[in-house]
Short mmCIF file of C-alpha atoms and ligand atoms in Angstrom, two decimals:
data_model
loop_
_atom_site.label_atom_id
_atom_site.label_comp_id
_atom_site.label_asym_id
_atom_site.label_seq_id
_atom_site.Cartn_x
_atom_site.Cartn_y
_atom_site.Cartn_z
CA MET A 1 -4.94 -24.20 -5.85
CA LYS A 2 -4.93 -23.08 -9.45
CA THR A 3 -5.11 -19.31 -9.76
CA LYS A 4 -7.39 -18.10 -12.54
CA TYR A 5 -6.26 -15.00 -14.60
CA PHE A 6 -9.12 -12.67 -15.42
CA SER A 7 -9.11 -9.99 -18.11
CA VAL A 8 -10.77 -6.72 -17.11
CA LEU A 9 -13.78 -7.83 -19.24
CA GLU A 10 -14.46 -10.74 -16.87
CA LEU A 11 -15.21 -8.94 -13.65
CA ASP A 12 -18.50 -10.61 -13.17
CA ARG A 13 -16.78 -13.98 -13.01
CA ALA A 14 -14.12 -12.71 -10.62
CA ALA A 15 -16.96 -11.23 -8.41
CA GLN A 16 -18.73 -14.60 -8.27
CA LEU A 17 -15.64 -16.08 -6.70
CA LEU A 18 -15.56 -13.22 -4.14
CA CYS A 19 -19.14 -14.08 -3.18
CA SER A 20 -18.13 -17.72 -2.71
CA ALA A 21 -15.58 -16.64 -0.02
CA GLU A 22 -12.64 -16.81 -2.36
CA LEU A 23 -9.72 -14.30 -2.84
CA ILE A 24 -9.33 -12.03 -5.85
CA ALA A 25 -6.42 -9.69 -6.49
CA PHE A 26 -7.29 -6.55 -8.43
CA PRO A 27 -5.74 -3.21 -9.44
CA THR A 28 -6.36 0.05 -7.64
CA GLU A 29 -4.72 3.44 -8.34
CA THR A 30 -2.21 2.87 -5.47
CA VAL A 31 -1.08 -0.72 -5.56
CA TYR A 32 -2.79 -4.06 -6.38
CA GLY A 33 -5.16 -5.18 -3.58
CA LEU A 34 -5.98 -8.76 -2.36
CA GLY A 35 -9.73 -8.74 -1.84
CA ALA A 36 -12.13 -10.81 0.18
CA ASN A 37 -15.69 -10.28 1.34
CA ALA A 38 -15.14 -8.15 4.39
CA MET A 39 -18.31 -9.35 6.09
CA ASP A 40 -17.32 -13.06 5.83
CA VAL A 41 -14.77 -14.32 8.44
CA ALA A 42 -13.92 -17.50 6.53
CA ALA A 43 -13.07 -15.35 3.42
CA VAL A 44 -10.98 -12.88 5.45
CA GLN A 45 -9.17 -15.65 7.13
CA LYS A 46 -7.80 -16.68 3.75
CA ILE A 47 -6.12 -13.34 3.27
CA PHE A 48 -3.86 -13.93 6.32
CA VAL A 49 -2.97 -17.35 5.06
CA ALA A 50 -2.18 -16.33 1.48
CA LYS A 51 -0.11 -13.39 2.50
CA GLY A 52 1.52 -14.99 5.54
CA ARG A 53 0.28 -11.89 7.32
CA PRO A 54 0.28 -11.60 11.15
CA SER A 55 -3.35 -11.51 12.32
CA ASP A 56 -2.79 -8.46 14.56
CA ASN A 57 -2.31 -6.31 11.51
CA PRO A 58 -5.80 -4.91 10.48
CA LEU A 59 -7.15 -4.64 6.89
CA ILE A 60 -8.60 -1.76 4.90
CA VAL A 61 -12.27 -2.13 3.84
CA HIS A 62 -12.90 -0.97 0.30
CA ILE A 63 -16.29 0.27 -0.83
CA ALA A 64 -17.76 1.29 -4.24
CA ASP A 65 -20.06 4.01 -2.96
CA ARG A 66 -20.02 6.43 -0.06
CA ASN A 67 -23.46 5.17 1.12
CA GLN A 68 -21.73 1.83 2.09
CA VAL A 69 -19.83 3.61 4.88
CA SER A 70 -22.83 3.15 7.17
CA LEU A 71 -22.56 -0.64 6.73
CA ILE A 72 -19.17 -0.51 8.26
CA ALA A 73 -18.91 2.51 10.55
CA ARG A 74 -20.97 3.24 13.64
CA ASN A 75 -20.81 6.97 13.01
CA VAL A 76 -18.97 9.41 10.81
CA PRO A 77 -17.36 12.43 12.45
CA LYS A 78 -17.93 15.64 10.56
CA ILE A 79 -14.22 15.97 9.67
CA ALA A 80 -14.36 12.57 8.13
CA GLU A 81 -17.30 13.61 5.98
CA GLN A 82 -15.26 16.64 4.79
CA LEU A 83 -12.23 14.47 3.94
CA MET A 84 -14.47 12.04 1.94
CA SER A 85 -16.04 14.92 0.06
CA ARG A 86 -12.58 16.25 -0.90
CA PHE A 87 -10.50 13.10 -1.40
CA TRP A 88 -12.91 10.22 -2.37
CA PRO A 89 -12.67 8.39 -4.62
CA GLY A 90 -8.89 8.43 -4.07
CA PRO A 91 -5.87 7.29 -2.15
CA LEU A 92 -7.16 8.22 1.29
CA THR A 93 -8.11 5.65 3.97
CA ILE A 94 -10.13 6.90 6.88
CA VAL A 95 -10.19 5.15 10.29
CA LEU A 96 -13.66 5.32 11.81
CA PRO A 97 -15.60 3.72 14.74
CA LYS A 98 -16.41 0.18 13.74
CA ARG A 99 -19.78 -1.42 13.53
CA SER A 100 -20.17 -4.79 15.30
CA GLU A 101 -21.22 -6.49 12.03
CA VAL A 102 -17.64 -6.10 10.74
CA PRO A 103 -15.79 -9.24 11.83
CA ASP A 104 -13.09 -8.65 14.47
CA LEU A 105 -10.56 -10.50 12.25
CA VAL A 106 -10.79 -7.57 9.72
CA THR A 107 -9.80 -5.03 12.31
CA ALA A 108 -7.47 -7.23 14.42
CA GLY A 109 -9.87 -6.74 17.34
CA LEU A 110 -9.68 -2.93 17.18
CA ALA A 111 -12.77 -0.79 17.93
CA THR A 112 -12.04 1.09 14.75
CA VAL A 113 -12.20 0.18 11.01
CA ALA A 114 -10.18 1.60 8.07
CA VAL A 115 -12.34 2.49 5.00
CA ARG A 116 -11.31 3.53 1.47
CA LEU A 117 -13.16 4.31 -1.75
CA PRO A 118 -10.56 3.80 -4.50
CA ASN A 119 -10.30 5.86 -7.63
CA HIS A 120 -9.92 3.08 -10.14
CA PRO A 121 -12.61 1.97 -12.67
CA ILE A 122 -11.75 -1.73 -12.50
CA ALA A 123 -11.67 -1.77 -8.63
CA LEU A 124 -14.99 0.09 -8.52
CA GLU A 125 -16.67 -2.20 -11.08
CA LEU A 126 -15.48 -5.30 -9.27
CA LEU A 127 -16.76 -3.93 -5.97
CA ARG A 128 -20.16 -3.21 -7.56
CA HIS A 129 -20.37 -6.70 -9.16
CA ALA A 130 -19.48 -8.26 -5.78
CA GLY A 131 -22.13 -6.08 -4.02
CA VAL A 132 -20.22 -6.39 -0.72
CA PRO A 133 -17.42 -4.26 0.86
CA LEU A 134 -14.00 -5.90 0.24
CA ALA A 135 -11.25 -6.21 2.84
CA ALA A 136 -8.05 -5.76 0.87
CA PRO A 137 -4.40 -5.38 1.89
CA SER A 138 -1.71 -4.93 -0.67
CA ALA A 139 -1.43 -8.05 -2.81
CA ASN A 140 2.11 -9.15 -1.89
CA ARG A 141 3.43 -11.70 0.43
CA SER A 142 3.84 -10.18 3.88
CA GLY A 143 7.15 -8.10 4.14
CA ARG A 144 7.76 -7.89 0.30
CA PRO A 145 7.39 -4.71 -1.80
CA SER A 146 3.78 -4.03 -2.67
CA ALA A 147 2.72 -5.19 -6.14
CA THR A 148 2.19 -2.48 -8.72
CA THR A 149 1.68 -4.81 -11.70
CA TRP A 150 -0.31 -8.06 -12.16
CA GLN A 151 2.90 -9.89 -12.88
CA ALA A 152 4.25 -8.82 -9.45
CA VAL A 153 1.08 -10.22 -7.81
CA SER A 154 1.48 -13.45 -9.71
CA GLU A 155 5.17 -13.69 -8.63
CA ASP A 156 4.12 -13.69 -4.94
CA LEU A 157 0.62 -15.19 -4.88
CA ASP A 158 0.15 -17.62 -7.78
CA GLY A 159 -1.26 -20.80 -6.39
CA TRP A 160 -2.35 -19.09 -3.16
CA ILE A 161 -5.40 -17.19 -4.48
CA ALA A 162 -8.46 -18.12 -6.54
CA GLY A 163 -8.10 -15.25 -9.08
CA LEU A 164 -6.21 -12.23 -10.32
CA VAL A 165 -7.64 -9.42 -12.43
CA CYS A 166 -4.95 -8.49 -14.91
CA GLY A 167 -5.16 -4.66 -15.27
CA GLU A 168 -2.60 -2.05 -16.13
CA PRO A 169 0.27 -1.14 -13.82
CA THR A 170 -0.91 1.15 -10.94
CA THR A 171 -0.39 4.87 -11.41
CA LEU A 172 0.53 6.06 -7.95
CA GLY A 173 2.68 3.16 -6.98
CA LEU A 174 2.60 3.81 -3.22
CA GLU A 175 -0.22 2.99 -0.78
CA SER A 176 -2.98 5.25 0.37
CA THR A 177 -2.61 7.73 3.14
CA VAL A 178 -4.23 6.51 6.42
CA VAL A 179 -5.87 9.10 8.56
CA ASP A 180 -7.40 8.41 12.08
CA ALA A 181 -10.63 10.43 12.17
CA THR A 182 -11.48 9.15 15.65
CA SER A 183 -8.74 11.08 17.37
CA HIS A 184 -8.98 14.85 18.04
CA PRO A 185 -7.48 16.34 16.02
CA PRO A 186 -7.29 13.71 13.28
CA ARG A 187 -3.84 12.20 12.71
CA VAL A 188 -1.92 10.78 9.81
CA LEU A 189 -1.03 7.24 10.60
CA ARG A 190 0.62 6.37 7.32
CA PRO A 191 1.82 8.81 4.72
CA GLY A 192 0.70 7.94 1.18
CA GLY A 193 -0.98 9.13 -2.05
CA VAL A 194 -2.68 12.24 -0.46
CA SER A 195 -0.05 14.63 0.95
CA LEU A 196 -0.08 16.33 4.29
CA GLU A 197 -0.30 19.71 2.49
CA GLN A 198 -3.49 18.52 0.72
CA LEU A 199 -5.01 17.24 3.97
CA GLN A 200 -4.30 20.56 5.68
CA GLU A 201 -6.42 22.40 3.16
CA VAL A 202 -9.44 20.57 4.63
CA CYS A 203 -8.24 20.03 8.20
CA PRO A 204 -5.49 22.65 9.21
CA SER A 205 -5.21 21.02 12.70
CA ILE A 206 -4.38 17.49 11.47
CA GLU A 207 -1.48 15.87 13.24
CA PRO A 208 1.36 15.01 10.84
CA TYR A 209 2.68 11.44 10.48
CA VAL A 210 5.27 10.64 13.14
CA ARG A 211 7.38 7.54 12.60
CA ASN A 212 7.27 5.04 15.46
CA LEU A 213 4.71 7.03 17.35
CA PRO A 214 4.35 5.56 20.88
CA THR A 215 0.79 5.07 22.20
CA GLN A 216 -0.25 6.16 25.68
CA SER A 217 0.89 2.84 27.05
CA GLY A 218 4.28 3.45 25.38
CA SER A 219 4.49 0.03 23.91
CA ALA A 220 2.66 -0.25 20.67
CA VAL A 221 2.16 1.82 17.55
CA ASN A 222 -1.15 3.39 16.42
CA SER A 223 -1.25 1.83 12.94
CA PRO A 224 -0.36 -1.79 13.82
CA GLY A 225 0.87 -2.60 10.29
CA LEU A 226 3.71 -0.10 10.61
CA LYS A 227 5.62 -2.14 13.23
CA TYR A 228 6.31 -4.94 10.68
CA LYS A 229 9.17 -5.37 8.35
CA HIS A 230 7.79 -4.02 5.05
CA TYR A 231 8.55 -3.23 1.45
CA GLN A 232 11.93 -5.04 1.50
CA PRO A 233 13.53 -6.56 -1.57
CA SER A 234 16.12 -9.31 -0.96
CA ALA A 235 18.86 -6.78 -2.04
CA LYS A 236 20.09 -4.41 0.61
CA VAL A 237 18.50 -0.94 0.20
CA LEU A 238 20.81 2.02 0.74
CA ILE A 239 19.61 5.65 0.86
CA VAL A 240 22.20 7.87 -0.92
CA SER A 241 22.82 11.24 -2.50
CA ALA A 242 23.35 11.35 -6.18
CA VAL A 243 26.78 13.02 -5.76
CA ASN A 244 28.16 10.60 -3.18
CA ALA A 245 26.32 7.42 -4.23
CA VAL A 246 29.42 5.39 -5.04
CA ALA A 247 31.33 6.44 -1.92
CA GLU A 248 28.28 5.50 0.20
CA LEU A 249 27.97 2.20 -1.68
CA GLU A 250 31.72 1.30 -1.24
CA SER A 251 31.47 1.98 2.51
CA ILE A 252 29.09 -0.92 2.93
CA ALA A 253 29.40 -3.27 0.01
CA PRO A 254 32.39 -5.09 -1.65
CA GLN A 255 33.75 -3.73 -4.95
CA MET A 256 32.39 -6.62 -6.99
CA SER A 257 28.89 -6.42 -5.66
CA VAL A 258 26.04 -5.88 -8.17
CA ALA A 259 24.52 -2.46 -7.54
CA TYR A 260 21.35 -0.85 -8.92
CA TYR A 261 20.50 2.86 -8.69
CA ILE A 262 17.20 4.71 -8.66
CA GLY A 263 16.57 8.40 -8.20
CA VAL A 264 15.62 11.69 -9.81
CA SER A 265 19.13 12.61 -10.74
CA GLN A 266 22.08 10.80 -12.48
CA PRO A 267 24.62 9.38 -10.01
CA ALA A 268 28.10 10.99 -10.16
CA ASP A 269 29.89 7.82 -11.30
CA PRO A 270 27.28 5.91 -13.34
CA THR A 271 29.70 3.12 -14.50
CA ARG A 272 29.61 1.52 -11.08
CA PHE A 273 26.01 0.61 -11.40
CA ARG A 274 24.65 -2.42 -13.38
CA CYS A 275 21.26 -0.60 -13.84
CA ILE A 276 20.27 3.05 -13.40
CA LEU A 277 16.72 4.39 -13.43
CA VAL A 278 16.53 8.25 -13.39
CA CYS A 279 12.88 9.28 -12.86
CA SER A 280 11.43 12.55 -14.04
CA ASN A 281 10.27 13.69 -10.56
CA ALA A 282 9.27 12.38 -7.05
CA SER A 283 5.85 11.15 -8.29
CA ASP A 284 7.41 9.20 -11.10
CA TYR A 285 9.97 7.80 -8.64
CA ALA A 286 7.13 6.72 -6.28
CA ALA A 287 5.36 5.03 -9.17
CA LYS A 288 8.39 3.00 -10.26
CA LEU A 289 10.10 2.17 -6.90
CA PHE A 290 8.46 -1.09 -5.99
CA ASP A 291 8.75 -2.58 -9.46
CA PHE A 292 12.45 -1.49 -9.57
CA PHE A 293 13.02 -3.41 -6.28
CA ARG A 294 11.44 -6.57 -7.79
CA ARG A 295 13.53 -6.19 -10.98
CA ALA A 296 16.69 -5.85 -8.89
CA ASP A 297 15.78 -9.09 -7.01
CA LEU A 298 15.08 -10.99 -10.25
CA SER A 299 18.58 -10.19 -11.50
CA ALA A 300 20.14 -11.04 -8.15
CA ALA A 301 21.42 -7.48 -7.33
CA ASP A 302 23.20 -7.19 -4.02
CA VAL A 303 22.38 -3.47 -3.29
CA VAL A 304 19.83 -0.98 -4.58
CA CYS A 305 20.97 2.63 -4.08
CA CYS A 306 18.00 4.91 -3.68
CA GLU A 307 18.40 8.68 -3.97
CA ALA A 308 16.99 10.56 -0.99
CA VAL A 309 14.22 13.01 -1.91
CA GLU A 310 12.98 16.24 -0.30
CA GLU A 311 10.46 15.53 2.43
CA VAL A 312 7.47 17.45 0.96
CA GLY A 313 4.37 16.33 -0.91
CA ILE A 314 4.65 12.69 -2.10
CA GLY A 315 8.31 12.80 -0.88
CA VAL A 316 7.14 12.13 2.73
CA ALA A 317 5.57 8.78 1.77
CA LEU A 318 8.44 7.93 -0.64
CA LEU A 319 11.04 8.56 2.07
CA ASP A 320 8.99 6.53 4.61
CA ARG A 321 9.00 3.57 2.20
CA LEU A 322 12.68 3.90 1.47
CA GLN A 323 13.46 4.03 5.21
CA ARG A 324 11.40 0.93 5.90
CA ALA A 325 12.93 -0.94 3.00
CA SER A 326 16.40 -0.02 4.23
CA GLN A 327 15.99 -1.21 7.84
O1 TXA B 401 -3.41 1.82 -1.01
C1 TXA B 401 -3.73 1.01 -0.14
O2 TXA B 401 -4.08 1.41 0.96
C2 TXA B 401 -3.67 -0.47 -0.53
C3 TXA B 401 -4.77 -0.72 -1.56
C4 TXA B 401 -4.96 -2.19 -1.88
O3 TXA B 401 -5.96 -0.15 -1.15
N1 TXA B 401 -3.92 -1.26 0.67
C5 TXA B 401 -2.93 -1.41 1.62
O4 TXA B 401 -3.28 -2.23 2.71
O5 TXA B 401 -1.93 -0.80 1.67
P1 TXA B 401 -2.28 -2.80 3.75
O6 TXA B 401 -3.05 -3.88 4.53
O7 TXA B 401 -1.06 -3.18 3.14
O8 TXA B 401 -2.09 -1.65 4.73
C6 TXA B 401 -3.13 -1.21 5.63
C7 TXA B 401 -2.56 -0.23 6.65
C8 TXA B 401 -1.72 -0.93 7.66
O9 TXA B 401 -0.62 -0.03 8.00
C9 TXA B 401 -2.72 -1.13 8.88
O10 TXA B 401 -2.01 -1.16 10.10
C10 TXA B 401 -3.54 0.14 8.75
O11 TXA B 401 -3.73 0.30 7.35
N2 TXA B 401 -4.87 0.01 9.37
C11 TXA B 401 -5.92 -0.77 9.00
N3 TXA B 401 -6.91 -0.71 9.83
C12 TXA B 401 -6.55 0.15 10.88
C13 TXA B 401 -7.22 0.68 11.95
N4 TXA B 401 -8.42 0.27 12.35
N5 TXA B 401 -6.57 1.53 12.73
C14 TXA B 401 -5.30 1.90 12.40
N6 TXA B 401 -4.66 1.53 11.33
C15 TXA B 401 -5.27 0.64 10.51
MG1 MG B 402 0.92 -3.76 2.65
#
């Protein structure tokens, strides 16, 4: 199929395609999303095909207005209302009891549905033009780093999707935080744009994110998407300290290997790296990470050395992505 490239002034045309069961990629404040009418099984099916995504990995349903929650969720616990009041629109996805009208394909057969109201003018306007909730995973081929620019979406999905809205690079650069509001107390299933510290201001008892959390049966994970290989460039990802980056690199890679470096401080021996990106702080690092991975791949780097960060605030989500990318 030929992918149409839309400017941000052509959202009505992009929305028409969404209403004809086609896929449209669009910017949000976190990463680009790949949208389909969430209430149309045929449209949602196309997401799994275009991404090469396993169908047991459920999707987030995006809405333009808080009133639309009742179209999707059977009921909204009080704590979820409080989280919405504080963090919507924004990078927080809330898992709620699902209404039967939402196709099972969207939620991979779960009795719950993940809902997000994004804080991005283009995403919101597209949602309003479409007039329906949009199921939208990150707009990358399954397993690859999420796309933070329209060019990255194009790299992965050109020819697979009907359209792409070409907006600015995303500002946060990492995906939304996912909170399960159906468990008592609520629990963080995926760290992201809203930090634990911020969530605790509204819900002091919230269970922090635990990597590889076993469920009661001991076999599965609570947020199914997290069991998959994710965020990985073709280059090997190595988590390092700035001081010992080169020693850590030499312990795993040959001397001649092409190495990239990203972090918040300059590595001790900068001459060893083909490319170095020193970010101003953890948020800036988070915003630039996925694009840096893709640039490293385009220049056939063998290794990307990523400086470890302190596990607070956005650092929790950033380290999580680094760990998954390095697996
Ligand atoms: O920032 C974001 O969240 C981006 C933008 C486009 O909104 N979307 C995104 O979607 O990251 P995706 O599909 O890449 O990740 C969705 C995550 C997965 O980890 C999935 O398992 C989890 O949300 N999820 C979805 N529905 C769920 C449910 N009912 N219960 C538990 N986890 C769920
Ligand atoms: Mg994703």
